[in-house]
Coordinates of C-alpha atoms in Angstrom, one line a residue:
M221 CA -20.6 6.7 7.1
P222 CA -23.5 4.6 5.7
D223 CA -23.0 3.3 2.2
S224 CA -25.8 5.2 0.9
T225 CA -25.0 8.3 1.8
L226 CA -21.8 7.8 -0.5
P227 CA -21.7 9.8 -3.8
G228 CA -22.2 7.7 -6.8
T229 CA -22.7 4.5 -4.6
P230 CA -24.5 1.7 -6.5
P231 CA -27.8 0.2 -5.5
P232 CA -27.8 -2.6 -3.2
R233 CA -28.7 -5.3 -5.9
A234 CA -25.4 -4.5 -7.5
R235 CA -22.9 -4.5 -5.1
E236 CA -21.8 -8.1 -5.2
S237 CA -21.2 -7.7 -8.6
A238 CA -17.5 -7.9 -9.7
L239 CA -18.4 -4.8 -11.8
A240 CA -20.4 -2.9 -9.6
P241 CA -17.9 0.1 -9.1
L242 CA -18.0 1.0 -12.3
R243 CA -21.5 2.2 -12.4
A244 CA -20.0 4.8 -9.7
P245 CA -19.5 7.8 -12.0
V246 CA -15.8 9.3 -10.1
F247 CA -14.4 5.4 -9.9
R248 CA -15.3 5.0 -13.6
M249 CA -13.5 8.1 -14.2
L250 CA -10.7 6.8 -12.0
W251 CA -10.3 3.5 -13.6
F252 CA -10.1 4.4 -16.8
T253 CA -7.6 6.8 -15.9
W254 CA -5.8 4.1 -14.1
L255 CA -6.2 1.8 -17.6
A256 CA -4.6 4.2 -19.3
A257 CA -2.0 5.6 -17.1
N258 CA -0.6 1.9 -16.8
T259 CA -0.9 1.5 -20.7
S260 CA 1.4 4.5 -21.0
M261 CA 4.1 3.0 -18.3
W262 CA 4.0 -0.5 -19.8
M263 CA 4.4 1.3 -23.4
S264 CA 7.7 3.0 -22.1
D265 CA 9.1 0.4 -20.7
V266 CA 9.0 -1.8 -23.8
A267 CA 10.2 1.4 -25.7
S268 CA 13.2 2.2 -23.7
A269 CA 14.1 -1.4 -23.4
W270 CA 14.2 -1.9 -27.1
L271 CA 15.9 1.7 -27.8
M272 CA 18.7 0.4 -25.2
T273 CA 19.1 -2.7 -27.4
S274 CA 20.4 -0.1 -29.8
L275 CA 22.1 2.4 -28.1
A276 CA 24.3 0.1 -25.9
P277 CA 23.2 -3.9 -26.7
S278 CA 25.1 -5.3 -23.5
P279 CA 23.0 -7.6 -21.0
L280 CA 24.0 -4.9 -18.3
W281 CA 23.1 -2.0 -20.2
V282 CA 19.1 -3.3 -21.0
A283 CA 18.8 -4.7 -17.6
L284 CA 20.1 -1.3 -15.9
V285 CA 16.6 0.4 -17.9
Q286 CA 14.8 -2.0 -15.9
T287 CA 16.4 -1.0 -12.8
A288 CA 15.8 3.0 -13.6
S289 CA 12.3 2.4 -14.1
T290 CA 11.7 1.0 -10.1
L291 CA 14.4 2.1 -8.2
P292 CA 12.3 5.5 -7.8
V293 CA 9.5 3.1 -6.2
F294 CA 12.1 2.7 -3.4
L295 CA 13.6 5.5 -3.2
L296 CA 10.0 7.2 -3.2
G297 CA 7.7 5.4 -2.1
L298 CA 7.3 6.7 1.5
P299 CA 7.9 10.6 0.9
S300 CA 5.0 10.5 -1.9
G301 CA 3.0 8.4 0.4
A302 CA 3.4 11.8 3.0
L303 CA 2.9 13.9 0.4
A304 CA -0.4 12.2 -1.1
D305 CA -1.8 12.3 2.9
T306 CA -0.9 15.7 3.6
V307 CA -1.7 17.8 -0.1
D308 CA -4.9 18.0 -2.1
R309 CA -5.3 14.1 -3.9
R310 CA -6.9 15.2 -6.4
R311 CA -3.7 18.0 -7.6
Y312 CA -1.1 16.0 -6.4
F313 CA -2.4 12.8 -8.3
M314 CA -3.0 15.2 -11.6
A315 CA 0.7 16.5 -11.3
T316 CA 1.9 13.2 -11.6
Q317 CA 0.4 12.7 -15.3
F318 CA 1.6 16.0 -16.2
W319 CA 5.3 15.1 -15.1
V320 CA 5.2 12.0 -16.8
A321 CA 3.6 13.9 -20.2
G322 CA 6.5 16.1 -20.0
V323 CA 9.6 13.6 -19.3
A324 CA 7.7 11.6 -22.4
T325 CA 8.0 15.2 -24.8
I326 CA 11.4 15.1 -24.0
L327 CA 12.1 11.6 -24.8
C328 CA 10.3 12.2 -27.7
A329 CA 12.2 15.4 -28.8
V330 CA 15.6 14.0 -28.0
I331 CA 15.1 10.7 -30.3
L332 CA 13.7 13.0 -33.2
L333 CA 17.0 15.4 -32.9
D334 CA 19.0 12.4 -32.9
A335 CA 20.7 12.9 -29.2
M336 CA 20.0 10.0 -27.0
T337 CA 22.5 8.3 -25.6
A338 CA 22.7 5.4 -23.4
P339 CA 23.4 7.3 -19.9
L340 CA 20.8 10.1 -21.0
L341 CA 18.2 7.3 -21.8
L342 CA 18.6 6.0 -18.4
A343 CA 18.0 9.3 -16.6
L344 CA 15.0 9.7 -18.4
T345 CA 13.6 6.5 -17.9
F346 CA 14.6 7.3 -13.7
A347 CA 12.5 10.7 -14.4
N348 CA 9.5 8.8 -15.7
G349 CA 10.2 6.0 -12.8
V350 CA 9.6 9.1 -10.3
G351 CA 6.2 10.0 -11.9
L352 CA 5.0 6.4 -11.4
A353 CA 6.3 6.1 -7.9
M354 CA 4.6 9.5 -6.9
R355 CA 1.7 8.4 -8.3
W356 CA 0.6 4.7 -6.8
P357 CA 0.2 5.8 -3.2
V358 CA -2.1 8.5 -4.3
F359 CA -4.3 6.5 -6.3
S360 CA -4.3 4.0 -3.5
A361 CA -5.5 6.3 -1.1
I362 CA -8.3 8.0 -3.7
I363 CA -10.2 4.7 -4.3
P364 CA -11.4 4.1 -0.7
E365 CA -12.9 7.6 -0.8
V366 CA -14.9 6.9 -4.0
V367 CA -16.6 3.6 -3.2
S368 CA -17.9 2.4 -0.1
R369 CA -16.5 0.1 2.1
P370 CA -18.3 -3.1 1.0
L371 CA -17.2 -2.2 -2.7
L372 CA -13.3 -1.8 -1.9
P373 CA -12.7 -5.6 -2.7
Q374 CA -14.4 -5.0 -6.1
A375 CA -13.0 -1.8 -7.0
L376 CA -9.4 -3.2 -6.0
A377 CA -9.9 -6.6 -8.2
L378 CA -10.9 -4.0 -11.4
N379 CA -7.7 -2.0 -10.9
G380 CA -6.1 -5.8 -11.0
I381 CA -7.6 -6.2 -14.2
A382 CA -6.7 -2.2 -15.5
M383 CA -3.5 -3.4 -14.7
N384 CA -3.3 -6.9 -16.2
A385 CA -4.9 -5.7 -19.7
S386 CA -2.6 -2.8 -19.5
R387 CA 0.6 -5.6 -19.1
I388 CA -1.0 -6.9 -22.7
I389 CA -2.2 -3.7 -24.6
G390 CA 0.9 -1.9 -23.7
P391 CA 3.5 -4.0 -25.0
L392 CA 1.5 -4.9 -27.8
V393 CA 0.6 -0.9 -29.1
A394 CA 4.5 -0.5 -28.3
G395 CA 5.6 -3.3 -30.7
A396 CA 3.4 -2.2 -33.8
L397 CA 4.4 1.4 -33.0
I398 CA 8.3 0.6 -33.1
A399 CA 8.0 -1.6 -36.0
S400 CA 6.1 0.9 -38.4
V401 CA 6.9 4.4 -36.9
G402 CA 9.8 3.5 -34.8
S403 CA 10.5 4.5 -30.7
A404 CA 9.8 8.0 -30.7
Y405 CA 6.4 7.9 -31.8
V406 CA 5.8 5.4 -28.8
F407 CA 6.4 8.3 -26.5
V408 CA 4.6 10.9 -28.2
L409 CA 1.2 8.5 -27.5
N410 CA 2.9 8.1 -24.3
A411 CA 3.0 12.1 -23.6
V412 CA -0.7 12.0 -25.5
L413 CA -2.3 9.4 -23.2
S414 CA -1.2 11.3 -20.1
I415 CA -2.0 14.6 -20.8
V416 CA -5.3 13.3 -21.0
A417 CA -5.2 11.5 -17.8
G418 CA -4.5 14.5 -16.9
L419 CA -7.2 16.6 -17.9
T420 CA -9.4 14.1 -16.8
I421 CA -8.9 14.1 -13.3
M422 CA -8.7 17.8 -13.5
R423 CA -12.2 17.8 -14.4
W424 CA -12.7 16.2 -10.8
R425 CA -14.2 18.2 -8.2
R426 CA -13.3 16.7 -5.0
E427 CA -13.3 19.0 -2.0
H428 CA -10.2 18.7 -0.4
K429 CA -10.3 20.1 3.6
E430 CA -7.4 21.7 4.5
S431 CA -6.2 20.9 8.4
P432 CA -6.9 23.7 10.6
L433 CA -3.5 23.0 12.3
G434 CA -1.9 23.3 8.9
R435 CA -0.2 20.9 6.8
E436 CA 2.3 18.3 8.6
P437 CA 6.0 18.5 8.0
L438 CA 7.2 15.9 5.0
A439 CA 9.6 14.3 7.7
N440 CA 7.2 14.1 10.8
A441 CA 4.8 12.6 8.3
M442 CA 7.3 10.2 7.2
R443 CA 8.0 9.5 10.8
V444 CA 4.1 8.7 11.7
G445 CA 3.6 6.6 8.8
I446 CA 6.7 4.3 9.5
Q447 CA 5.6 4.4 13.1
Y448 CA 1.8 3.4 12.4
V449 CA 2.7 0.3 10.4
W450 CA 5.1 -1.0 13.0
Q451 CA 2.8 -0.4 15.6
S452 CA 0.2 -2.5 14.1
S453 CA 0.3 -6.2 14.2
R454 CA -2.4 -6.4 11.7
L455 CA -0.3 -4.5 9.3
R456 CA 2.9 -6.1 9.9
S457 CA 1.2 -9.2 9.0
V458 CA 0.0 -8.2 5.8
L459 CA 3.6 -6.8 4.9
L460 CA 5.0 -10.7 5.8
R461 CA 2.4 -12.4 3.5
I462 CA 2.8 -10.2 0.9
A463 CA 6.4 -10.0 0.6
L464 CA 6.8 -13.7 1.1
F465 CA 4.4 -14.4 -1.7
F466 CA 6.3 -12.5 -4.0
L467 CA 9.8 -13.9 -2.8
H468 CA 8.8 -16.5 -4.1
S469 CA 6.1 -16.1 -7.0
T470 CA 8.3 -13.5 -8.7
A471 CA 10.6 -17.2 -9.4
L472 CA 8.3 -17.9 -12.4
L473 CA 8.1 -14.4 -13.8
A474 CA 11.8 -14.0 -13.6
L475 CA 12.8 -16.8 -15.2
L476 CA 9.7 -17.6 -17.7
P477 CA 12.0 -16.2 -21.0
L478 CA 14.0 -19.0 -20.1
V479 CA 11.4 -21.3 -19.9
A480 CA 9.5 -20.3 -22.9
R481 CA 12.7 -20.5 -25.0
A482 CA 13.4 -24.8 -23.2
M483 CA 10.2 -25.6 -24.9
P484 CA 9.6 -27.3 -28.4
G485 CA 9.9 -24.5 -30.9
G486 CA 10.6 -22.2 -28.2
Q487 CA 11.1 -18.5 -29.0
A488 CA 9.7 -14.6 -28.5
G489 CA 5.9 -15.3 -29.6
T490 CA 6.2 -18.5 -26.7
F491 CA 7.3 -16.1 -24.0
T492 CA 4.5 -13.4 -24.9
V493 CA 1.7 -16.1 -24.8
L494 CA 2.7 -17.5 -21.8
L495 CA 2.7 -14.4 -20.4
A496 CA -0.5 -13.1 -21.9
S497 CA -1.9 -16.6 -20.5
M498 CA -1.0 -15.3 -17.1
G499 CA -2.6 -12.4 -17.9
V500 CA -6.4 -13.8 -18.5
G501 CA -6.0 -15.6 -15.6
A502 CA -5.6 -12.4 -13.4
I503 CA -8.3 -10.7 -15.3
I504 CA -10.4 -13.9 -14.8
A505 CA -10.0 -13.8 -11.3
A506 CA -10.7 -10.6 -10.6
L507 CA -14.1 -11.0 -12.1
L508 CA -15.0 -13.9 -10.0
M509 CA -13.7 -12.0 -6.7
P510 CA -16.9 -11.8 -4.9
R511 CA -17.6 -15.5 -5.1
I512 CA -13.9 -16.3 -4.1
R513 CA -14.0 -14.0 -1.0
A514 CA -17.5 -15.7 -0.4
W515 CA -16.3 -19.1 -1.0
L516 CA -12.7 -18.5 1.1
P517 CA -12.2 -16.1 4.4
L518 CA -9.4 -14.6 4.0
L519 CA -6.2 -16.7 5.8
P520 CA -6.9 -20.0 3.7
R521 CA -7.7 -17.9 0.8
V522 CA -4.2 -16.5 0.8
L523 CA -3.0 -20.1 1.7
V524 CA -5.2 -21.6 -1.3
G525 CA -3.7 -19.0 -3.9
T526 CA 0.2 -19.8 -2.7
A527 CA -0.4 -23.3 -3.3
V528 CA -2.5 -23.0 -6.6
Q529 CA 0.7 -20.5 -7.6
S530 CA 3.2 -23.1 -6.8
V531 CA 1.6 -26.2 -8.7
G532 CA 0.9 -24.1 -11.4
A533 CA 4.8 -23.1 -11.7
L534 CA 5.6 -26.8 -10.9
V535 CA 3.7 -27.4 -14.1
V536 CA 5.6 -25.0 -16.5
A537 CA 8.5 -25.4 -15.3
Y538 CA 8.7 -29.2 -15.9
S539 CA 6.2 -28.6 -19.2
P540 CA 6.9 -30.7 -22.5
S541 CA 4.9 -28.3 -24.6
V542 CA 3.3 -24.5 -24.4
W543 CA -0.3 -26.2 -24.4
I544 CA 0.2 -27.7 -21.2
A545 CA 1.9 -24.4 -20.3
V546 CA -1.0 -22.2 -21.3
P547 CA -3.3 -23.2 -18.6
A548 CA -1.3 -23.4 -16.3
M549 CA -0.3 -20.2 -16.7
V550 CA -3.8 -19.0 -16.3
F551 CA -4.3 -20.6 -13.0
V552 CA -0.8 -19.0 -12.0
G553 CA -2.9 -15.7 -13.3
V554 CA -5.7 -16.5 -10.9
A555 CA -4.2 -17.2 -7.9
W556 CA -1.7 -14.4 -7.9
I557 CA -4.5 -12.0 -8.5
T558 CA -6.6 -13.7 -6.0
V559 CA -3.7 -13.6 -3.1
A560 CA -2.4 -9.9 -4.1
N561 CA -6.1 -8.7 -4.1
S562 CA -6.9 -10.0 -0.4
L563 CA -4.1 -8.9 1.2
T564 CA -4.1 -5.3 -0.8
V565 CA -7.4 -5.3 1.0
A566 CA -6.5 -6.6 4.2
A567 CA -3.8 -3.5 4.0
Q568 CA -6.9 -1.3 3.1
M569 CA -9.0 -2.2 5.9
A570 CA -6.2 -1.7 8.7
L571 CA -5.5 1.7 7.5
P572 CA -7.4 5.0 8.5
D573 CA -7.4 8.0 5.9
W574 CA -5.2 9.9 7.3
V575 CA -2.1 7.3 7.2
R576 CA -3.9 5.7 4.3
A577 CA -1.1 6.6 1.2
R578 CA 1.7 6.5 3.3
G579 CA 0.7 2.9 4.5
M580 CA 0.1 1.6 0.9
S581 CA 3.1 3.3 -0.2
I582 CA 4.9 0.9 2.4
Y583 CA 2.7 -2.1 1.2
Q584 CA 4.2 -1.4 -2.0
M585 CA 7.8 -0.9 -0.7
A586 CA 7.3 -4.5 0.5
L587 CA 6.0 -5.8 -2.9
M588 CA 8.6 -4.5 -4.9
G589 CA 11.3 -5.1 -2.8
S590 CA 10.5 -8.7 -2.4
T591 CA 10.0 -9.5 -6.0
A592 CA 13.6 -7.6 -6.7
L593 CA 15.0 -9.6 -4.2
G594 CA 13.6 -12.7 -5.1
A595 CA 14.4 -12.2 -9.0
A596 CA 18.0 -11.8 -8.2
L597 CA 18.1 -14.6 -5.1
W598 CA 16.4 -16.9 -8.1
G599 CA 18.0 -16.2 -10.9
Q600 CA 21.5 -17.3 -8.8
I601 CA 19.8 -20.6 -7.8
A602 CA 18.8 -21.5 -11.4
T603 CA 22.2 -20.7 -12.6
W604 CA 24.0 -22.7 -10.0
S605 CA 21.1 -26.0 -10.7
S606 CA 18.7 -25.2 -13.2
V607 CA 15.4 -23.0 -14.1
S608 CA 13.2 -26.3 -13.3
T609 CA 15.2 -26.7 -9.9
A610 CA 15.3 -23.4 -8.7
L611 CA 11.3 -23.5 -10.0
A612 CA 10.8 -26.4 -7.6
I613 CA 12.4 -25.2 -4.8
S614 CA 10.8 -21.5 -5.1
A615 CA 7.4 -24.0 -5.2
A616 CA 7.7 -26.0 -2.1
T617 CA 9.5 -23.5 -0.3
S618 CA 6.6 -21.2 -0.9
V619 CA 4.1 -22.9 0.6
L620 CA 6.0 -23.7 3.6
A621 CA 7.5 -20.0 4.3
M622 CA 3.1 -19.2 4.0
W623 CA 1.7 -22.1 6.5
I624 CA 4.3 -21.0 8.9
A625 CA 3.3 -17.5 8.6
Q626 CA -0.2 -18.2 9.0
R627 CA 0.2 -20.1 12.2
K628 CA 3.2 -18.2 13.8
L629 CA 1.0 -14.6 13.3
L630 CA -0.6 -13.3 15.8
D631 CA -3.2 -11.9 13.8
R632 CA -6.3 -13.4 12.7
G633 CA -8.3 -11.2 10.4
T634 CA -10.1 -8.9 12.8
E635 CA -11.0 -5.5 12.0
E636 CA -11.0 -2.2 13.8
D637 CA -13.3 0.6 13.5
L638 CA -11.2 3.2 11.9
T639 CA -13.8 5.5 10.9
P640 CA -12.7 9.0 12.7
S641 CA -14.5 9.7 16.1
R642 CA -14.8 13.5 17.1
V643 CA -15.4 12.3 20.8
I644 CA -12.7 13.1 23.0
K645 CA -12.7 16.3 23.3
V646 CA -9.8 18.6 22.2
P647 CA -7.8 20.4 24.8
E648 CA -8.3 24.3 24.5
M649 CA -5.5 27.1 25.7
D650 CA -5.7 30.9 25.5
E651 CA -2.7 30.7 23.3
P652 CA -0.1 28.3 22.3
P653 CA 2.5 27.6 24.4
R654 CA 6.4 28.2 23.5
P655 CA 7.9 25.7 21.0
G656 CA 8.8 22.3 22.7
R657 CA 8.2 19.0 23.2
I658 CA 5.0 18.1 25.8
Q659 CA 4.2 15.6 28.2
V660 CA 1.0 14.4 29.1
R661 CA 0.3 12.5 31.8
I662 CA -2.6 10.7 32.7
E663 CA -3.4 9.6 36.2
Y664 CA -5.3 6.4 37.1
S665 CA -6.4 4.5 40.3
I666 CA -6.6 1.0 39.8
D667 CA -7.6 -2.0 42.0
P668 CA -4.3 -4.0 43.2
R669 CA -6.1 -7.1 41.9
R670 CA -6.6 -6.4 38.4
E671 CA -3.3 -5.3 37.9
T672 CA -2.2 -8.4 35.3
E673 CA -5.2 -7.6 32.9
F674 CA -4.7 -3.8 33.1
L675 CA -1.2 -3.8 32.2
A676 CA -2.1 -6.2 29.2
L677 CA -4.7 -3.4 27.8
M678 CA -2.0 -0.4 28.5
Q679 CA 0.3 -2.5 25.9
E680 CA -2.3 -2.0 23.4
S681 CA -2.8 1.6 24.8
R682 CA 1.3 2.2 24.3
R683 CA 0.5 0.9 20.1
S684 CA -2.7 2.9 20.0
R685 CA -0.5 6.5 21.0
L686 CA 2.2 5.5 19.4
R687 CA 0.3 4.8 15.6
Q688 CA -1.6 8.4 16.6
G689 CA 2.0 10.0 16.2
A690 CA 3.5 10.1 19.9
L691 CA 7.5 10.3 20.2
D692 CA 7.0 7.7 23.2
W693 CA 5.1 6.4 26.1
Q694 CA 5.4 4.9 29.3
L695 CA 3.4 3.5 32.2
L696 CA 4.8 4.9 36.0
H697 CA 4.0 2.9 38.8
D698 CA 4.1 4.5 42.0
L699 CA 6.1 2.8 44.5
N700 CA 3.9 4.1 47.9
H701 CA 0.6 4.0 46.3
P702 CA 0.2 0.8 44.4
E703 CA -3.1 1.5 43.1
R704 CA -1.8 4.6 41.3
Y705 CA -0.3 4.4 37.9
V706 CA 0.3 7.1 35.6
E707 CA 0.4 7.0 31.6
Q708 CA 2.9 9.4 30.3
I709 CA 3.2 10.6 26.5
I710 CA 5.6 12.7 24.5
D711 CA 4.8 14.6 21.8
P712 CA 7.0 16.7 19.4
S713 CA 4.8 20.0 19.5
W714 CA 2.0 21.4 20.8
T715 CA 0.4 21.4 17.6
E716 CA 1.5 18.0 16.8
H717 CA -0.8 16.8 20.0
L718 CA -3.6 18.6 18.7
R719 CA -2.9 16.7 15.3
R720 CA -3.6 13.6 17.7
F721 CA -7.1 14.5 18.2
D722 CA -7.5 14.3 14.5
R723 CA -6.9 10.8 14.4
I724 CA -8.7 9.3 16.8
T725 CA -10.9 6.6 15.6
G726 CA -13.8 5.0 16.9
A727 CA -11.5 2.1 17.8
D728 CA -9.6 4.4 20.2
V729 CA -13.0 6.0 22.0
A730 CA -13.3 2.3 22.2
L731 CA -9.9 1.6 24.4
R732 CA -10.5 4.8 25.9
D733 CA -13.6 3.5 27.7
R734 CA -12.0 0.1 28.4
R735 CA -9.6 1.9 30.3
L736 CA -11.7 4.1 32.1
S737 CA -13.8 0.9 33.5
F738 CA -10.3 0.0 35.5
H739 CA -10.4 3.5 37.5
V740 CA -11.7 3.0 40.7
G741 CA -11.4 7.2 41.8
E742 CA -14.3 8.9 42.8
E743 CA -13.1 11.7 39.7
P744 CA -12.4 10.7 36.4
P745 CA -8.5 10.4 35.7
L746 CA -6.3 13.3 36.0
V747 CA -5.1 14.1 32.9
T748 CA -1.9 16.9 33.3
R749 CA 0.1 18.7 30.0
Y750 CA 3.7 20.1 30.6
L751 CA 5.6 21.7 28.4
L752 CA 9.4 20.1 28.6
E753 CA 11.6 23.1 29.4
Q754 CA 14.9 21.5 29.2
E755 CA 16.3 17.9 28.2

């Protein structure tokens, strides 16, 4: 679809502006909703952690608040992505906001009734994290719907601005409320903001198109999501890069409180200033992303961003004063959002709409998992040595690991045509077959002299079929007739076989045409379908 046909698309002269997506009314509404939702998240995290210091002041209990908040992302990331790909995304996004509002209301009531305990606080924090875990994949899937493809990098950069602005606004508002009226009222404001966000989403008139094949079963949707990511070399390379970056870059954030305390006159305010400086750098980078993207291609941009982040971390680690550390943290923020935005855009561009939420949920799990692992790893190394030594090791290994990844990975940033295609006709039957697995056989007649080329192409075909959701794929070679090859595909059922035709993209059609170019028979390749009666 041409960009100009998308509702609310800015005029061409605005497309290079970092703020251009905000000209689209739907994106503007969603952006402010995202800002409010993330502000509520930071407010809740600060209030819960502070409340735990009075309920159970031991370091373990206080640390468990963060665990309870982030654990749902690991447990529910893929199921939430599968749901977001199979249900009405508007209603699903709206429901997550009302869920968060309900949890905040319960928290407020329990605190005002003076009935809060440490285990109950952890349980309610976990429940709040469920809403957050369910919200992220659906929001990631919605954004490409409401902005044109050329504006997607700017839109994702603006989302980064919202997240970093909320990182500053949320704790400040929560701290002011805690100091003036108490923790309960933080959750009151959290509930109000979440309800307003939910009602705002309710006003969005998004048309949900239900598949005539019915809703895809959750377990099958999760299997297909994992299968798609695993069979996409580009997505695997993006996941590895984002995991490597956050595995190392999280060292600075995890150890920053200790760095701030070690500085002359270091106190809580020093830590806040350093953290805010990083947020400012991230916002600056988001505004400059169109120029940064024009200046550097994807792979050099990721490597340069990793190097800048590492140098900034080294400066902060050995900084004799906060005045030197603050500008270094600004550069760290610039590098952080540059790499994160670049890889997020690459992941979005590698996903067709039908599997977008599932793919982005796996992306988020890789990001969060590497962050959690990195924090534990660098914390342990700092315990064995020192904070500055741990940061120095993380900085050096970060650049080395990313350089190796850039050289060894097969992906070179090429993009496929992932627009839906209806060129390939859907098979028709008078009535659906009995339940059971479906075997599809496609017979090719190939010039034996081109066998090597054909076999290489069929490996691409294998990845394509499995990305679409096939259970199994095999290529058979007739020993008595060397020119005859049979492509064999197994689908879980007739419905899932038909569902694969809904997932065909322009790239799949181009691959089909390349396969047909090898066929030398007078008739097109023979396609037969079988119901597997016994297995």
